[in-house]
Tab-separated table of C-alpha atoms and ligand atoms in Angstrom:
chain	number	residue	atom	x	y	z
M	267	MET	CA	18.692	-32.867	-11.627
M	268	THR	CA	16.536	-36.005	-11.910
M	269	SER	CA	13.124	-35.456	-13.440
M	270	ILE	CA	10.528	-36.434	-10.832
M	271	PRO	CA	7.007	-37.502	-11.894
M	272	LEU	CA	4.320	-35.299	-10.335
M	273	ASN	CA	2.471	-38.250	-8.808
M	274	LEU	CA	5.536	-39.532	-7.018
M	275	ALA	CA	6.218	-36.089	-5.544
M	276	LEU	CA	2.576	-35.746	-4.477
M	277	ASP	CA	2.404	-39.204	-2.914
M	278	TYR	CA	5.602	-38.698	-0.949
M	279	ALA	CA	4.407	-35.253	0.183
M	280	LYS	CA	1.156	-36.749	1.462
M	281	SER	CA	2.900	-39.695	3.086
M	282	LEU	CA	5.122	-37.250	4.997
M	283	GLY	CA	1.996	-35.462	6.214
M	284	LEU	CA	2.327	-32.254	4.155
M	285	LEU	CA	-1.419	-31.756	4.346
M	286	MET	CA	-3.740	-28.785	4.642
M	287	LEU	CA	-7.442	-28.142	4.541
M	288	ASN	CA	-8.624	-26.095	1.585
M	289	SER	CA	-11.094	-23.247	1.910
M	290	ALA	CA	-13.968	-25.775	1.725
M	291	GLN	CA	-12.295	-27.642	4.648
M	292	GLN	CA	-11.408	-30.598	2.413
M	293	LEU	CA	-8.118	-32.408	2.726
M	294	ASP	CA	-5.456	-31.348	0.226
M	295	HIS	CA	-1.664	-31.380	0.114
M	296	ALA	CA	0.184	-28.237	1.206
M	297	PRO	CA	1.576	-26.276	-1.780
M	298	PHE	CA	5.224	-27.150	-2.391
M	299	SER	CA	7.958	-26.711	-4.957
M	300	LEU	CA	8.902	-29.727	-7.020
M	301	ALA	CA	12.629	-29.153	-6.462
M	302	PRO	CA	14.686	-27.256	-3.884
M	303	SER	CA	15.665	-23.707	-4.910
M	304	PRO	CA	19.303	-22.622	-5.112
M	305	PHE	CA	20.326	-20.281	-2.287
M	306	LYS	CA	23.734	-18.744	-1.662
M	307	THR	CA	25.509	-20.517	1.232
M	308	SER	CA	27.051	-17.361	2.680
M	309	ALA	CA	23.674	-15.576	2.757
M	310	PHE	CA	22.097	-18.580	4.477
M	311	GLN	CA	24.865	-18.533	7.101
M	312	GLN	CA	24.468	-14.789	7.524
M	313	ALA	CA	20.761	-15.274	8.262
M	314	GLU	CA	21.591	-17.959	10.821
M	315	GLN	CA	24.131	-15.674	12.434
M	316	LEU	CA	21.543	-12.910	12.778
M	317	ALA	CA	19.128	-15.051	14.817
M	318	PRO	CA	20.877	-14.576	18.211
M	319	ASP	CA	21.146	-10.836	17.488
M	320	PHE	CA	17.390	-10.722	16.967
M	321	SER	CA	16.750	-12.640	20.192
M	322	GLN	CA	18.774	-10.160	22.196
M	323	LEU	CA	17.073	-7.258	20.452
M	324	MET	CA	13.507	-8.497	20.839
M	325	VAL	CA	13.925	-9.443	24.523
M	326	LYS	CA	15.143	-5.907	25.194
M	327	VAL	CA	12.360	-4.294	23.156
M	328	ALA	CA	9.550	-6.395	24.622
M	329	ASN	CA	10.648	-5.595	28.149
M	330	ASP	CA	11.008	-1.866	27.607
M	331	LYS	CA	7.648	-0.685	28.892
M	332	ALA	CA	8.352	2.985	28.217
M	333	PHE	CA	9.291	2.313	24.594
M	334	LEU	CA	6.275	0.075	23.889
M	335	SER	CA	3.889	2.464	25.624
M	336	GLU	CA	5.278	5.405	23.642
M	337	ILE	CA	4.730	3.567	20.344
M	338	LEU	CA	1.224	2.532	21.331
M	339	LYS	CA	0.477	6.131	22.238
M	340	LYS	CA	1.777	7.246	18.866
M	341	LEU	CA	-0.521	4.759	17.124
M	342	ASP	CA	-3.328	6.226	19.182
M	343	THR	CA	-6.653	5.457	17.576
M	344	ALA	CA	-5.219	4.898	14.086
M	345	ASP	CA	-6.008	1.221	14.199
M	346	ASN	CA	-8.786	-0.229	16.371
M	347	PHE	CA	-7.253	-3.672	16.691
M	348	THR	CA	-3.836	-2.490	17.847
M	349	GLN	CA	-5.432	0.075	20.095
M	350	ARG	CA	-7.404	-2.620	21.860
M	351	LEU	CA	-4.300	-4.803	22.199
M	352	GLY	CA	-2.623	-1.734	23.680
M	353	LYS	CA	-5.388	-1.430	26.282
M	354	LEU	CA	-4.950	-5.059	27.161
M	355	TYR	CA	-1.211	-4.481	27.553
M	356	GLN	CA	-1.916	-1.546	29.850
M	357	GLN	CA	-4.262	-3.652	31.987
M	358	SER	CA	-2.084	-6.748	32.249
M	359	HIS	CA	1.478	-5.368	32.213
M	360	ILE	CA	1.444	-1.689	33.218
M	361	ASP	CA	-1.379	-1.175	35.705
M	362	THR	CA	-0.608	-4.519	37.357
M	363	THR	CA	2.490	-6.691	37.508
M	364	ALA	CA	2.220	-9.623	35.123
M	365	THR	CA	1.527	-12.863	36.960
M	366	GLN	CA	3.932	-14.816	34.774
M	367	SER	CA	7.330	-13.331	33.966
M	368	ILE	CA	8.415	-16.142	31.627
M	369	SER	CA	7.541	-15.970	27.926
M	370	LEU	CA	8.366	-18.411	25.152
M	371	GLY	CA	9.134	-17.257	21.638
M	372	ILE	CA	9.047	-19.425	18.550
M	373	TRP	CA	10.011	-16.724	16.107
M	374	ARG	CA	10.888	-16.553	12.453
M	375	SER	CA	12.892	-13.861	10.723
M	376	ASP	CA	12.156	-13.680	6.996
M	377	TYR	CA	14.636	-12.551	4.348
M	378	LEU	CA	14.834	-12.009	0.616
M	379	LEU	CA	17.996	-11.932	-1.456
M	380	ASP	CA	18.184	-8.813	-3.578
M	381	GLN	CA	19.517	-8.676	-7.149
M	382	ASN	CA	23.050	-8.353	-5.766
M	383	GLU	CA	22.444	-11.401	-3.583
M	384	GLN	CA	22.517	-9.271	-0.452
M	385	LEU	CA	20.406	-10.597	2.414
M	386	ARG	CA	17.491	-8.251	3.175
M	387	HIS	CA	15.292	-8.563	6.226
M	388	VAL	CA	11.556	-8.565	5.398
M	389	GLU	CA	10.107	-8.944	8.884
M	390	ILE	CA	10.311	-10.875	12.134
M	391	ASN	CA	7.248	-12.895	13.131
M	392	LEU	CA	6.895	-13.030	16.899
M	393	ILE	CA	3.480	-14.699	17.014
M	394	ALA	CA	2.081	-17.568	14.987
M	395	SER	CA	5.309	-18.273	13.100
M	396	ALA	CA	3.654	-21.120	11.281
M	397	PHE	CA	5.040	-24.242	9.617
M	398	PRO	CA	7.860	-25.378	11.925
M	399	ALA	CA	6.822	-29.011	11.402
M	400	PHE	CA	6.255	-28.660	7.651
M	401	ALA	CA	9.591	-26.853	7.287
M	402	SER	CA	11.362	-30.058	8.312
M	403	ARG	CA	9.032	-32.202	6.217
M	404	ILE	CA	9.621	-30.280	2.984
M	405	SER	CA	13.377	-30.617	3.588
M	406	GLN	CA	12.842	-34.369	4.022
M	407	LEU	CA	10.735	-34.530	0.877
M	408	HIS	CA	13.371	-32.867	-1.272
M	409	THR	CA	16.091	-35.099	0.195
M	410	LEU	CA	13.956	-38.142	-0.642
M	411	LEU	CA	13.246	-36.993	-4.194
M	412	TYR	CA	16.786	-35.780	-4.953
M	413	PRO	CA	19.265	-37.971	-3.047
M	414	GLU	CA	22.017	-36.788	-5.398
M	415	LEU	CA	21.658	-33.283	-3.862
M	416	ALA	CA	21.719	-34.455	-0.233
M	417	SER	CA	25.067	-32.826	0.563
M	418	GLN	CA	23.664	-29.419	-0.466
M	419	LEU	CA	20.377	-29.719	1.439
M	420	PRO	CA	20.953	-28.538	5.014
M	421	ASP	CA	19.497	-30.422	7.974
M	422	ASN	CA	16.355	-28.765	9.134
M	423	PRO	CA	15.587	-29.233	12.853
M	424	ALA	CA	12.636	-26.764	12.837
M	425	TYR	CA	10.144	-29.459	13.896
M	426	ALA	CA	12.254	-31.035	16.646
M	427	GLU	CA	13.525	-27.717	17.991
M	428	SER	CA	10.050	-26.176	18.176
M	429	VAL	CA	8.800	-29.220	20.046
M	430	ASN	CA	11.825	-29.041	22.376
M	431	ALA	CA	11.177	-25.346	22.995
M	432	LEU	CA	7.506	-25.945	23.824
M	433	ALA	CA	8.535	-28.791	26.147
M	434	ARG	CA	11.178	-26.618	27.864
M	435	ALA	CA	8.593	-23.933	28.559
M	436	TRP	CA	6.145	-26.566	29.842
M	437	GLN	CA	8.879	-27.950	32.130
M	438	SER	CA	9.686	-24.546	33.553
M	439	TYR	CA	6.036	-24.221	34.605
M	440	GLY	CA	6.664	-27.303	36.725
M	441	VAL	CA	3.266	-28.987	37.049
M	442	GLU	CA	3.357	-32.629	36.030
M	443	ASP	CA	-0.175	-33.059	34.674
M	444	ALA	CA	-0.688	-29.561	33.222
M	445	VAL	CA	-1.323	-29.305	29.466
M	446	ILE	CA	-0.335	-27.111	26.538
M	447	CYS	CA	-3.252	-25.228	24.997
M	448	PHE	CA	-2.924	-24.386	21.300
M	449	ILE	CA	-5.042	-21.349	20.420
M	450	GLN	CA	-6.365	-21.963	16.952
M	451	GLN	CA	-8.288	-19.960	14.385
M	452	LYS	CA	-11.859	-20.678	13.389
M	453	ALA	CA	-11.864	-23.032	10.389
M	454	GLU	CA	-8.105	-23.470	10.789
M	455	ARG	CA	-6.637	-24.756	7.507
M	456	ASN	CA	-3.124	-25.352	8.722
M	457	ARG	CA	-4.211	-27.958	11.253
M	458	PHE	CA	-1.692	-30.657	10.429
M	459	ASP	CA	1.394	-28.556	11.143
M	460	GLN	CA	-0.062	-27.984	14.615
M	461	LEU	CA	-1.108	-31.602	15.162
M	462	ALA	CA	2.414	-32.691	14.238
M	463	LEU	CA	3.764	-30.598	17.135
M	464	ALA	CA	1.150	-31.977	19.541
M	465	THR	CA	1.941	-35.546	18.450
M	466	ALA	CA	5.659	-35.150	19.118
M	467	LEU	CA	5.017	-33.404	22.454
M	468	TRP	CA	3.111	-36.473	23.562
M	469	GLN	CA	5.417	-39.090	22.071
M	470	LYS	CA	8.704	-37.511	23.124
M	471	PHE	CA	7.773	-35.865	26.414
M	472	GLY	CA	4.410	-37.289	27.486
M	473	ILE	CA	2.909	-33.765	27.349
M	474	ARG	CA	-0.773	-33.493	26.483
M	475	SER	CA	-2.105	-30.730	24.208
M	476	LEU	CA	-5.564	-29.255	23.792
M	477	PHE	CA	-6.772	-27.191	20.825
M	478	LYS	CA	-9.143	-24.327	21.547
M	479	GLU	CA	-10.590	-21.293	19.838
M	480	LEU	CA	-10.687	-18.106	21.893
M	481	GLU	CA	-14.484	-18.035	21.943
M	482	SER	CA	-14.787	-21.534	23.379
M	483	LEU	CA	-12.225	-20.631	26.055
M	484	ALA	CA	-14.493	-17.811	27.125
M	485	ASN	CA	-16.970	-20.509	28.203
M	486	GLU	CA	-14.735	-23.371	29.229
M	487	ALA	CA	-11.754	-21.722	30.917
M	488	HIS	CA	-11.458	-19.826	34.188
M	489	LEU	CA	-8.833	-18.538	36.566
M	490	ASN	CA	-8.407	-20.417	39.826
M	491	LYS	CA	-6.468	-17.771	41.718
M	492	ASP	CA	-3.949	-17.171	38.904
M	493	LYS	CA	-4.000	-20.650	37.470
M	494	LEU	CA	-5.565	-21.082	34.072
M	495	GLN	CA	-7.934	-24.035	34.088
M	496	ILE	CA	-10.006	-25.567	31.349
M	497	LYS	CA	-12.665	-27.354	33.339
M	498	HIS	CA	-10.377	-29.155	35.861
M	499	THR	CA	-7.261	-29.250	33.714
M	500	GLU	CA	-4.455	-26.811	34.466
M	501	VAL	CA	-2.762	-25.116	31.517
M	502	ALA	CA	1.024	-24.702	31.714
M	503	LEU	CA	1.552	-23.086	28.333
M	504	VAL	CA	-0.697	-21.194	25.932
M	505	TYR	CA	0.652	-21.460	22.381
M	506	PHE	CA	-0.877	-18.791	20.140
M	507	ARG	CA	-1.420	-19.922	16.590
M	508	ALA	CA	-4.227	-17.351	16.373
M	509	ALA	CA	-5.194	-13.994	17.946
M	510	TYR	CA	-2.971	-11.836	15.748
M	511	VAL	CA	-5.579	-10.666	13.228
M	512	PRO	CA	-8.838	-8.793	13.863
M	513	SER	CA	-10.908	-11.725	12.557
M	514	ASP	CA	-9.624	-13.833	15.496
M	515	LEU	CA	-10.916	-11.305	18.042
M	516	TYR	CA	-14.362	-10.642	16.674
M	517	ASN	CA	-16.517	-10.119	19.784
M	518	GLU	CA	-16.373	-9.273	23.488
M	519	ALA	CA	-16.078	-12.937	24.502
M	520	THR	CA	-12.896	-13.398	22.459
M	521	TRP	CA	-11.345	-10.219	23.914
M	522	GLN	CA	-12.261	-11.308	27.447
M	523	ALA	CA	-10.671	-14.697	26.817
M	524	ARG	CA	-7.507	-13.032	25.497
M	525	LEU	CA	-7.289	-10.885	28.629
M	526	MET	CA	-7.832	-13.889	30.900
M	527	LEU	CA	-4.977	-15.764	29.185
M	528	GLU	CA	-2.646	-12.789	29.557
M	529	GLN	CA	-3.518	-12.341	33.239
M	530	SER	CA	-3.079	-16.023	34.033
M	531	ALA	CA	0.024	-17.732	35.399
M	532	ALA	CA	0.243	-19.921	32.305
M	533	ILE	CA	3.329	-19.231	30.198
M	534	LYS	CA	2.417	-17.666	26.882
M	535	CYS	CA	4.058	-18.327	23.539
M	536	PRO	CA	4.295	-15.392	23.144
M	537	SER	CA	3.127	-13.037	25.885
M	538	LEU	CA	1.499	-9.811	24.718
M	539	PRO	CA	4.594	-7.548	24.982
M	540	TYR	CA	6.346	-9.832	22.500
M	541	GLN	CA	3.382	-9.927	20.166
M	542	LEU	CA	3.331	-6.117	20.204
M	543	SER	CA	7.089	-5.979	19.587
M	544	GLY	CA	6.471	-7.674	16.244
M	545	MET	CA	4.433	-4.704	14.996
M	546	LYS	CA	5.640	-3.316	11.683
M	547	ILE	CA	5.980	0.111	13.268
M	548	ILE	CA	8.547	-1.296	15.717
M	549	GLN	CA	10.520	-2.670	12.806
M	550	GLN	CA	10.459	0.788	11.254
M	551	GLN	CA	11.680	2.326	14.518
M	552	LEU	CA	14.479	-0.215	14.971
M	553	SER	CA	15.771	0.499	11.476
M	554	LYS	CA	16.905	3.892	12.804
M	555	PRO	CA	20.491	3.567	14.092
M	556	GLU	CA	19.856	6.005	16.961
M	557	ILE	CA	17.028	3.789	18.224
M	558	LEU	CA	18.822	0.497	17.630
M	559	VAL	CA	21.788	1.592	19.797
M	560	HIS	CA	19.378	2.077	22.653
M	561	PHE	CA	18.862	-1.716	22.678
M	562	ILE	CA	22.110	-3.149	21.303
M	563	ASP	CA	25.512	-1.976	22.591
M	564	ASP	CA	27.781	-4.177	20.555
M	565	LYS	CA	28.955	-2.418	17.379
M	566	HIS	CA	29.309	-5.664	15.397
M	567	GLN	CA	25.788	-6.707	16.266
M	568	GLN	CA	24.441	-3.281	15.349
M	569	GLN	CA	26.263	-3.430	12.041
M	570	ARG	CA	25.057	-6.945	11.218
M	571	LEU	CA	21.457	-6.003	11.907
M	572	GLN	CA	21.631	-2.703	10.064
M	573	ASN	CA	23.185	-4.312	7.010
M	574	SER	CA	20.084	-6.471	6.635
M	575	PHE	CA	17.510	-3.688	7.197
M	576	MET	CA	15.814	-1.836	4.345
M	577	PRO	CA	15.075	1.876	4.710
M	578	PHE	CA	11.695	2.594	6.335
M	579	PHE	CA	9.574	5.694	6.743
M	580	ALA	CA	6.609	6.684	8.817
M	581	LEU	CA	4.048	8.624	6.787
M	582	ASP	CA	4.626	11.783	8.830
M	583	GLU	CA	8.264	11.796	7.745
M	584	ASP	CA	9.595	13.285	4.517
M	585	ILE	CA	8.526	10.761	1.875
M	586	SER	CA	8.984	12.965	-1.193
M	587	ALA	CA	11.675	10.656	-2.622
M	588	ALA	CA	9.290	7.693	-2.307
M	589	LEU	CA	6.433	9.599	-3.937
M	590	GLU	CA	8.650	10.197	-6.945
M	591	LYS	CA	9.324	6.486	-7.354
M	592	PRO	CA	6.339	4.669	-5.817
M	593	GLU	CA	7.264	1.400	-7.555
M	594	ASN	CA	10.334	1.207	-5.291
M	595	TYR	CA	8.284	1.156	-2.081
M	596	VAL	CA	5.765	-1.018	-0.249
M	597	LEU	CA	3.153	0.401	2.114
M	598	LYS	CA	2.399	-1.916	5.046
M	599	PRO	CA	-0.372	-1.731	7.642
M	600	GLN	CA	-0.196	-3.044	11.228
M	601	ARG	CA	-1.349	-6.438	10.028
M	602	GLU	CA	0.089	-9.902	9.809
M	603	GLY	CA	-0.654	-12.952	7.768
M	604	GLY	CA	-0.115	-11.667	4.242
M	605	GLY	CA	-2.285	-9.982	1.638
M	606	HIS	CA	-2.493	-6.469	3.089
M	607	ASN	CA	0.449	-4.610	1.573
M	608	LEU	CA	0.088	-1.957	-1.114
M	609	TYR	CA	2.585	-1.659	-3.935
M	610	GLY	CA	3.507	1.078	-6.419
M	611	LYS	CA	0.672	3.335	-7.579
M	612	ALA	CA	-1.817	1.552	-5.304
M	613	TRP	CA	-0.193	3.066	-2.221
M	614	THR	CA	0.044	6.587	-3.581
M	615	GLU	CA	-3.669	6.356	-4.459
M	616	ALA	CA	-4.579	4.986	-1.022
M	617	LEU	CA	-2.626	7.776	0.611
M	618	LYS	CA	-4.886	10.377	-0.977
M	619	HIS	CA	-7.889	9.007	0.922
M	620	MET	CA	-6.237	8.589	4.314
M	621	SER	CA	-6.794	10.954	7.186
M	622	TYR	CA	-3.826	12.129	9.231
M	623	LYS	CA	-4.949	9.735	11.959
M	624	GLU	CA	-5.210	6.732	9.649
M	625	LYS	CA	-1.730	7.324	8.275
M	626	ARG	CA	-0.211	6.439	11.623
M	627	ALA	CA	-1.225	2.810	11.144
M	628	TRP	CA	1.015	2.416	8.062
M	629	ILE	CA	4.713	2.303	7.360
M	630	LEU	CA	6.563	2.674	4.097
M	631	MET	CA	9.357	0.215	3.333
M	632	GLN	CA	11.771	0.352	0.443
M	633	ARG	CA	11.038	-2.473	-1.925
M	634	ILE	CA	13.489	-5.354	-2.141
M	635	GLU	CA	14.219	-6.086	-5.792
M	636	ALA	CA	14.365	-9.801	-5.226
M	637	LYS	CA	16.590	-12.176	-7.110
M	638	THR	CA	14.661	-14.806	-9.064
M	639	THR	CA	15.348	-18.460	-9.817
M	640	GLU	CA	13.289	-21.072	-11.663
M	641	ASN	CA	11.098	-23.770	-10.195
M	642	GLN	CA	7.781	-25.577	-10.586
M	643	LEU	CA	5.226	-25.006	-7.844
M	644	ILE	CA	2.685	-27.711	-7.054
M	645	MET	CA	-0.684	-26.411	-5.928
M	646	GLN	CA	-3.981	-28.300	-5.706
M	647	GLY	CA	-2.480	-31.401	-7.288
M	648	LYS	CA	-1.137	-29.615	-10.362
M	649	ALA	CA	2.415	-28.649	-11.230
M	650	SER	CA	3.016	-25.281	-12.851
M	651	ASP	CA	5.355	-24.925	-15.797
M	652	LYS	CA	8.869	-23.897	-14.926
M	653	HIS	CA	8.482	-20.318	-13.759
M	654	SER	CA	10.523	-17.505	-12.428
M	655	VAL	CA	10.133	-17.628	-8.624
M	656	ILE	CA	11.198	-15.544	-5.627
M	657	SER	CA	12.237	-17.425	-2.500
M	658	GLU	CA	11.910	-16.013	0.997
M	659	LEU	CA	14.115	-17.588	3.669
M	660	GLY	CA	12.813	-17.804	7.225
M	661	ILE	CA	15.087	-18.634	10.157
M	662	TYR	CA	13.290	-20.033	13.199
M	663	GLN	CA	14.595	-19.293	16.629
M	664	SER	CA	13.322	-20.209	20.054
M	665	CYS	CA	13.729	-17.895	22.989
M	666	LEU	CA	12.641	-18.634	26.551
M	667	SER	CA	12.980	-15.527	28.655
M	668	ASP	CA	12.051	-14.217	32.079
M	669	GLY	CA	12.482	-10.590	31.110
M	670	GLU	CA	16.168	-10.302	31.998
M	671	ASN	CA	17.736	-13.631	31.164
M	672	TYR	CA	16.954	-15.643	28.098
M	673	GLN	CA	17.854	-18.915	26.416
M	674	HIS	CA	18.172	-18.608	22.675
M	675	LYS	CA	18.390	-21.439	20.172
M	676	ASN	CA	18.543	-21.419	16.381
M	677	ALA	CA	15.701	-23.663	15.322
M	678	GLY	CA	15.818	-24.543	11.641
M	679	HIS	CA	14.598	-22.734	8.561
M	680	LEU	CA	11.792	-22.428	6.032
M	681	LEU	CA	12.016	-21.450	2.415
M	682	ARG	CA	8.823	-20.240	0.756
M	683	SER	CA	8.705	-19.612	-2.978
M	684	LYS	CA	6.183	-17.604	-4.944
M	685	PHE	CA	5.793	-16.798	-8.623
M	686	ALA	CA	7.901	-13.731	-9.355
M	687	HIS	CA	4.924	-11.868	-10.844
M	688	HIS	CA	3.089	-12.005	-7.470
M	689	GLN	CA	3.864	-9.242	-5.009
M	690	GLU	CA	2.655	-10.952	-1.848
M	691	GLY	CA	3.910	-14.092	-0.104
M	692	GLY	CA	2.272	-16.450	2.371
M	693	ILE	CA	1.425	-20.135	2.036
M	694	ALA	CA	-1.769	-20.083	4.053
M	695	ALA	CA	-2.758	-16.948	2.117
M	696	GLY	CA	-2.411	-19.029	-1.097
M	697	PHE	CA	0.445	-17.056	-2.668
M	698	ALA	CA	3.457	-19.235	-1.952
M	699	ALA	CA	4.655	-22.813	-1.697
M	700	LEU	CA	6.871	-24.655	0.796
M	701	ASP	CA	10.378	-25.005	-0.537
M	702	SER	CA	13.848	-25.863	0.746
M	703	PRO	CA	17.235	-24.312	-0.015
M	704	GLN	CA	19.845	-26.040	-2.120
M	705	LEU	CA	22.984	-24.365	-0.836
M	706	ILE	CA	25.305	-23.182	-3.580
M	707	GLU	CA	28.620	-21.290	-3.647
M	708	ASN	CA	27.381	-18.311	-5.712
U	273	ADP	P1	2.920	-10.189	6.619
U	273	ADP	O1	3.531	-11.544	6.358
U	273	ADP	O2	2.849	-9.893	8.079
U	273	ADP	O3	1.650	-9.941	5.913
U	273	ADP	P2	5.261	-9.121	5.273
U	273	ADP	O4	6.057	-7.951	5.686
U	273	ADP	O5	5.937	-10.449	5.430
U	273	ADP	O6	3.902	-9.070	6.047
U	273	ADP	O7	4.827	-8.939	3.770
U	273	ADP	C1	4.148	-9.959	3.031
U	273	ADP	C2	4.934	-10.326	1.788
U	273	ADP	O8	5.128	-9.179	0.961
U	273	ADP	C3	6.331	-10.859	2.062
U	273	ADP	O9	6.302	-12.247	2.283
U	273	ADP	C4	7.073	-10.494	0.784
U	273	ADP	O10	6.848	-11.473	-0.216
U	273	ADP	C5	6.402	-9.205	0.352
U	273	ADP	N1	7.179	-8.054	0.830
U	273	ADP	C6	7.105	-7.488	2.049
U	273	ADP	N2	7.971	-6.442	2.160
U	273	ADP	C7	8.618	-6.354	0.980
U	273	ADP	C8	9.623	-5.489	0.464
U	273	ADP	N3	10.141	-4.501	1.167
U	273	ADP	N4	10.052	-5.707	-0.812
U	273	ADP	C9	9.542	-6.695	-1.555
U	273	ADP	N5	8.568	-7.537	-1.126
U	273	ADP	C10	8.106	-7.387	0.124
U	274	MG	MG1	5.458	-12.207	6.373
């Protein structure tokens, strides 16, 4: 492989718009790997093949009110944030009929390859599946830097397909001058991935986007009958790039705004039942064959999904085998966005201080012994030495559904690489770098 000078890689990355704000809100490049990372072709294809299976599964789960309500009841008061989301679900989807039956999903299923190069599902992100624009840009960057590898670097339509999906949802709302409202976090660092989507929505489709934090919506937005309006502008689609962690819903105003959005006729990406279907506890439930068959009839689909799932346990199940080998398990809370999992001894220790009630908020997942490769990661303008890295493959998929029917589309991919000695992943969380797969035959 050609040796690429750091400055050239950095300049190209910046010129392609791979930019982020750092924690001091200063402009920096997004972390990225100097070269693409090798990834087995058949595993990549397997992950692509699983995307329609996941769409079918998640549409069924999200629309099964009895199942979702049962899980929320089981969580009870274990976790204040989820409990409050559960109340909101009750108010907007159970006690009343939802005003808008259509929901858009821009989802990403994440996988690791284990030591035997088997594809293992880590999680599916149903809200705030970040980086669709940057996913395409990092693929472009690696193709630019390594033209000799072009035939092994798959096309990556994540950017275009996400924009198309947002536009399709906007079109199905059917109001010419309505806008898309991006819900963003306070001090959002990943602003440029979002602006890239808004730019293409305008250039390709003439659709205008607004960016709002929940708290400002509490003041500026209102319902006109069911229509969501920001001042006089009607909102066709609310695209959540926030509102999935407790720090996004930090006071009554933000919760009121979240409820107003859910009760409005605007299409949500995603609506609350889908957000809730992404809970880790749902993943744990679906890993049980007797629960999976409830949602998926086809034996081949069941088998494909099950082959990718790791074993999971709830903490009220028999976990004696896990306690004997804690290093082989990961304890996960009902949280998203990286940085919350407990590994090895840390989880057995934490367990000692948890009440019975608190334990319900956690699930135990068998650890994936991930295969490593070598790469250099570029962070804050500096390239690391060649290091052992673990690469996590995400497959984007878009899914526009009205509860019964849905349109699914595979929508590109994202590879994220982290140093093998780190347990956690997550680019925004500062643990991982954008990468792209170099497809290899074993
Ligand atoms: P979230 O992104 O919502 O915080 P994840 O389930 O994706 O939660 O976990 C965060 C990171 O932890 C993953 O990106 C992955 O690097 C690592 N991880 C999660 N589950 C496992 C597992 N079973 N085995 C090994 N690593 C894991
Ligand atoms: Mg994750």
